[in-house]
Amino acid sequence: MNEDKYLTFALTKGRLADKTLALLNTAGINCSEMEDKNSRKLIFVNEELKVRFFLAKGPDVPTYVEYGVADIGVTGLDTILEEGRRAFEVLDLGFGKCRMCVCGPASARDLLQHHERIRVASKYPNIARDYFHNQKFQTVDIIKLNGSVELGPIVGLSDVIVDIVETGSTLRENGLEVLEEICPLSARMIVNQVSMRLKNERIRELIHSLEGQL
Ligand code: PRP
């Protein structure tokens, strides 16, 4: 468990980390070491502020937080729901907004309406299973893919997909559409449950200060 004097953040490498750092900056938290965009380093420390950053792949962020090696994590709600790790979700950061949807060709609408046993391709098998089995009470076969999920219905691997829709242009360019909306998504801040007790004052202060910026 992370009982040391540092406040450790696990951030999602890429655009999400950039936006998170810009936000943290407004709360007086920065790390000049991270400004070198060509750097391949994965751990950064600001000794003065006693903060430390890990740059991780999105799905690993809740893992670092659950195990307490990071006190705080920032990643998309899609990833948090899919990974199902233990952590407190404390803040909606308001960026990275998109929607989790069931998508497919218009012809798949009937299959959904009649609760047919369909094939669903997704990078998010847990979210897809929960939606169809527990919310719609529809028996489906889930096929896990790792990206370019829109291929699924086009090449006949699946009837529909469960995927993120942001602008909708990937769907349009591939002749697919949103058939059902599962939930809105955005970047969230999560906190390790033990850190929340042990570093309560520091974490509360941070949340309060970020809330003021959002
Ligand atoms: C995501 C998502 C969709 C696309 C949606 O894919 O899986 O394919 O973005 O964005 P849009 O609605 O603005 O077109 P990503 O670019 O992360 O790549 P991937 O297909 O490899 O997962």
PDB file of C-alpha atoms in Angstrom, residues 12-141:
ATOM      1  CA  THR A  12      -3.480   7.295 -19.276  1.00  0.00           C
ATOM      2  CA  LYS A  13      -0.677   7.822 -21.769  1.00  0.00           C
ATOM      3  CA  GLY A  14      -1.481  10.174 -24.646  1.00  0.00           C
ATOM      4  CA  ARG A  15      -4.104  12.871 -25.012  1.00  0.00           C
ATOM      5  CA  LEU A  16      -5.832  12.052 -21.752  1.00  0.00           C
ATOM      6  CA  ALA A  17      -2.582  12.519 -19.801  1.00  0.00           C
ATOM      7  CA  ASP A  18      -1.967  15.861 -21.535  1.00  0.00           C
ATOM      8  CA  LYS A  19      -5.428  17.131 -20.621  1.00  0.00           C
ATOM      9  CA  THR A  20      -5.126  15.807 -17.070  1.00  0.00           C
ATOM     10  CA  LEU A  21      -1.780  17.544 -16.586  1.00  0.00           C
ATOM     11  CA  ALA A  22      -3.215  20.815 -17.885  1.00  0.00           C
ATOM     12  CA  LEU A  23      -6.024  20.498 -15.342  1.00  0.00           C
ATOM     13  CA  LEU A  24      -3.674  19.551 -12.495  1.00  0.00           C
ATOM     14  CA  ASN A  25      -1.623  22.613 -13.380  1.00  0.00           C
ATOM     15  CA  THR A  26      -4.574  24.803 -12.477  1.00  0.00           C
ATOM     16  CA  ALA A  27      -4.487  23.199  -9.021  1.00  0.00           C
ATOM     17  CA  GLY A  28      -0.795  24.044  -8.709  1.00  0.00           C
ATOM     18  CA  ILE A  29       0.442  20.532  -9.503  1.00  0.00           C
ATOM     19  CA  ASN A  30       3.001  20.336 -12.244  1.00  0.00           C
ATOM     20  CA  CYS A  31       6.002  18.327 -13.311  1.00  0.00           C
ATOM     21  CA  SER A  32       8.448  20.055 -15.631  1.00  0.00           C
ATOM     22  CA  GLU A  33      10.137  16.707 -16.392  1.00  0.00           C
ATOM     23  CA  MET A  34       6.998  15.667 -18.253  1.00  0.00           C
ATOM     24  CA  GLU A  35       7.008  18.538 -20.687  1.00  0.00           C
ATOM     25  CA  ASP A  36       9.505  16.823 -23.013  1.00  0.00           C
ATOM     26  CA  LYS A  37       7.081  15.208 -25.466  1.00  0.00           C
ATOM     27  CA  ASN A  38       9.834  13.079 -27.033  1.00  0.00           C
ATOM     28  CA  SER A  39      10.721  11.417 -23.762  1.00  0.00           C
ATOM     29  CA  ARG A  40      10.005   7.690 -23.375  1.00  0.00           C
ATOM     30  CA  LYS A  41      10.181   7.852 -19.579  1.00  0.00           C
ATOM     31  CA  LEU A  42       7.238   6.349 -17.710  1.00  0.00           C
ATOM     32  CA  ILE A  43       7.785   7.710 -14.199  1.00  0.00           C
ATOM     33  CA  PHE A  44       8.129  11.372 -13.330  1.00  0.00           C
ATOM     34  CA  VAL A  45       8.651  13.007  -9.950  1.00  0.00           C
ATOM     35  CA  ASN A  46       8.296  16.504  -8.604  1.00  0.00           C
ATOM     36  CA  GLU A  47      10.325  16.323  -5.387  1.00  0.00           C
ATOM     37  CA  GLU A  48       9.297  19.748  -4.247  1.00  0.00           C
ATOM     38  CA  LEU A  49       5.578  19.008  -4.391  1.00  0.00           C
ATOM     39  CA  LYS A  50       6.032  15.356  -3.450  1.00  0.00           C
ATOM     40  CA  VAL A  51       4.020  14.143  -6.411  1.00  0.00           C
ATOM     41  CA  ARG A  52       4.831  11.301  -8.749  1.00  0.00           C
ATOM     42  CA  PHE A  53       3.295  10.285 -12.086  1.00  0.00           C
ATOM     43  CA  PHE A  54       3.123   6.945 -13.893  1.00  0.00           C
ATOM     44  CA  LEU A  55       2.179   6.891 -17.559  1.00  0.00           C
ATOM     45  CA  ALA A  56       0.226   3.706 -18.212  1.00  0.00           C
ATOM     46  CA  LYS A  57      -2.092   2.127 -20.745  1.00  0.00           C
ATOM     47  CA  GLY A  58      -5.707   3.004 -19.932  1.00  0.00           C
ATOM     48  CA  PRO A  59      -6.849  -0.491 -18.843  1.00  0.00           C
ATOM     49  CA  ASP A  60      -3.894  -0.728 -16.445  1.00  0.00           C
ATOM     50  CA  VAL A  61      -4.708   2.532 -14.628  1.00  0.00           C
ATOM     51  CA  PRO A  62      -7.486   1.000 -12.428  1.00  0.00           C
ATOM     52  CA  THR A  63      -5.134  -1.922 -11.680  1.00  0.00           C
ATOM     53  CA  TYR A  64      -2.397   0.368 -10.324  1.00  0.00           C
ATOM     54  CA  VAL A  65      -5.006   2.175  -8.255  1.00  0.00           C
ATOM     55  CA  GLU A  66      -6.695  -0.956  -6.876  1.00  0.00           C
ATOM     56  CA  TYR A  67      -3.340  -2.351  -5.745  1.00  0.00           C
ATOM     57  CA  GLY A  68      -2.451   0.989  -4.159  1.00  0.00           C
ATOM     58  CA  VAL A  69       0.792   1.607  -6.029  1.00  0.00           C
ATOM     59  CA  ALA A  70      -0.940   4.716  -7.348  1.00  0.00           C
ATOM     60  CA  ASP A  71      -3.150   6.759  -5.042  1.00  0.00           C
ATOM     61  CA  ILE A  72      -5.027   8.410  -7.863  1.00  0.00           C
ATOM     62  CA  GLY A  73      -5.824   7.359 -11.431  1.00  0.00           C
ATOM     63  CA  VAL A  74      -7.299   9.126 -14.425  1.00  0.00           C
ATOM     64  CA  THR A  75      -8.858   7.199 -17.272  1.00  0.00           C
ATOM     65  CA  GLY A  76     -12.101   6.933 -19.237  1.00  0.00           C
ATOM     66  CA  LEU A  77     -15.306   5.675 -17.651  1.00  0.00           C
ATOM     67  CA  ASP A  78     -15.374   3.009 -20.404  1.00  0.00           C
ATOM     68  CA  THR A  79     -12.136   1.561 -19.049  1.00  0.00           C
ATOM     69  CA  ILE A  80     -13.248   1.837 -15.430  1.00  0.00           C
ATOM     70  CA  LEU A  81     -16.504  -0.023 -16.161  1.00  0.00           C
ATOM     71  CA  GLU A  82     -14.767  -2.655 -18.267  1.00  0.00           C
ATOM     72  CA  GLU A  83     -12.017  -3.374 -15.744  1.00  0.00           C
ATOM     73  CA  GLY A  84     -14.351  -3.439 -12.709  1.00  0.00           C
ATOM     74  CA  ARG A  85     -11.545  -2.749 -10.236  1.00  0.00           C
ATOM     75  CA  ARG A  86     -12.078  -1.560  -6.676  1.00  0.00           C
ATOM     76  CA  ALA A  87     -11.561   2.193  -6.302  1.00  0.00           C
ATOM     77  CA  PHE A  88     -13.544   5.295  -5.407  1.00  0.00           C
ATOM     78  CA  GLU A  89     -14.665   7.294  -8.409  1.00  0.00           C
ATOM     79  CA  VAL A  90     -14.384  10.857  -7.160  1.00  0.00           C
ATOM     80  CA  LEU A  91     -14.565  13.272 -10.075  1.00  0.00           C
ATOM     81  CA  ASP A  92     -15.929  13.615 -13.595  1.00  0.00           C
ATOM     82  CA  LEU A  93     -13.227  15.628 -15.349  1.00  0.00           C
ATOM     83  CA  GLY A  94     -15.572  16.633 -18.152  1.00  0.00           C
ATOM     84  CA  PHE A  95     -13.211  15.918 -21.044  1.00  0.00           C
ATOM     85  CA  GLY A  96     -12.902  12.869 -23.286  1.00  0.00           C
ATOM     86  CA  LYS A  97     -16.675  12.989 -23.723  1.00  0.00           C
ATOM     87  CA  CYS A  98     -18.203  10.282 -25.896  1.00  0.00           C
ATOM     88  CA  ARG A  99     -20.889   7.558 -25.716  1.00  0.00           C
ATOM     89  CA  MET A 100     -20.879   3.785 -25.371  1.00  0.00           C
ATOM     90  CA  CYS A 101     -23.297   2.486 -27.976  1.00  0.00           C
ATOM     91  CA  VAL A 102     -24.621  -0.561 -29.740  1.00  0.00           C
ATOM     92  CA  CYS A 103     -23.930   0.072 -33.424  1.00  0.00           C
ATOM     93  CA  GLY A 104     -24.467  -1.792 -36.646  1.00  0.00           C
ATOM     94  CA  PRO A 105     -26.187  -1.648 -39.995  1.00  0.00           C
ATOM     95  CA  ALA A 106     -29.754  -0.283 -39.942  1.00  0.00           C
ATOM     96  CA  SER A 107     -30.940  -3.808 -40.748  1.00  0.00           C
ATOM     97  CA  ALA A 108     -29.804  -4.999 -37.302  1.00  0.00           C
ATOM     98  CA  ARG A 109     -32.525  -2.938 -35.577  1.00  0.00           C
ATOM     99  CA  ASP A 110     -35.008  -5.778 -35.975  1.00  0.00           C
ATOM    100  CA  LEU A 111     -32.627  -8.290 -34.418  1.00  0.00           C
ATOM    101  CA  LEU A 112     -32.314  -6.060 -31.364  1.00  0.00           C
ATOM    102  CA  GLN A 113     -36.033  -5.431 -31.090  1.00  0.00           C
ATOM    103  CA  HIS A 114     -36.948  -9.093 -31.321  1.00  0.00           C
ATOM    104  CA  HIS A 115     -34.323 -10.156 -28.793  1.00  0.00           C
ATOM    105  CA  GLU A 116     -32.718 -12.520 -31.289  1.00  0.00           C
ATOM    106  CA  ARG A 117     -29.614 -14.426 -30.234  1.00  0.00           C
ATOM    107  CA  ILE A 118     -27.096 -12.168 -31.979  1.00  0.00           C
ATOM    108  CA  ARG A 119     -23.328 -11.897 -32.141  1.00  0.00           C
ATOM    109  CA  VAL A 120     -21.803  -8.794 -30.575  1.00  0.00           C
ATOM    110  CA  ALA A 121     -18.190  -7.812 -31.254  1.00  0.00           C
ATOM    111  CA  SER A 122     -16.493  -5.453 -28.805  1.00  0.00           C
ATOM    112  CA  LYS A 123     -13.300  -4.275 -27.204  1.00  0.00           C
ATOM    113  CA  TYR A 124     -15.489  -4.063 -24.080  1.00  0.00           C
ATOM    114  CA  PRO A 125     -16.833  -7.598 -23.523  1.00  0.00           C
ATOM    115  CA  ASN A 126     -17.786  -6.960 -19.876  1.00  0.00           C
ATOM    116  CA  ILE A 127     -19.761  -3.811 -20.687  1.00  0.00           C
ATOM    117  CA  ALA A 128     -21.426  -5.571 -23.638  1.00  0.00           C
ATOM    118  CA  ARG A 129     -22.315  -8.629 -21.517  1.00  0.00           C
ATOM    119  CA  ASP A 130     -23.669  -6.534 -18.681  1.00  0.00           C
ATOM    120  CA  TYR A 131     -25.796  -4.480 -21.055  1.00  0.00           C
ATOM    121  CA  PHE A 132     -27.345  -7.369 -22.969  1.00  0.00           C
ATOM    122  CA  HIS A 133     -27.610  -9.922 -20.180  1.00  0.00           C
ATOM    123  CA  ASN A 134     -28.422  -7.779 -17.138  1.00  0.00           C
ATOM    124  CA  GLN A 135     -30.150  -4.747 -18.592  1.00  0.00           C
ATOM    125  CA  LYS A 136     -31.895  -6.077 -21.704  1.00  0.00           C
ATOM    126  CA  PHE A 137     -32.205  -9.717 -20.649  1.00  0.00           C
ATOM    127  CA  GLN A 138     -31.142 -10.721 -24.146  1.00  0.00           C
ATOM    128  CA  THR A 139     -28.913 -13.751 -24.683  1.00  0.00           C
ATOM    129  CA  VAL A 140     -26.067 -12.861 -27.029  1.00  0.00           C
ATOM    130  CA  ASP A 141     -22.668 -14.211 -28.013  1.00  0.00           C
TER     131      ASP A 141
END
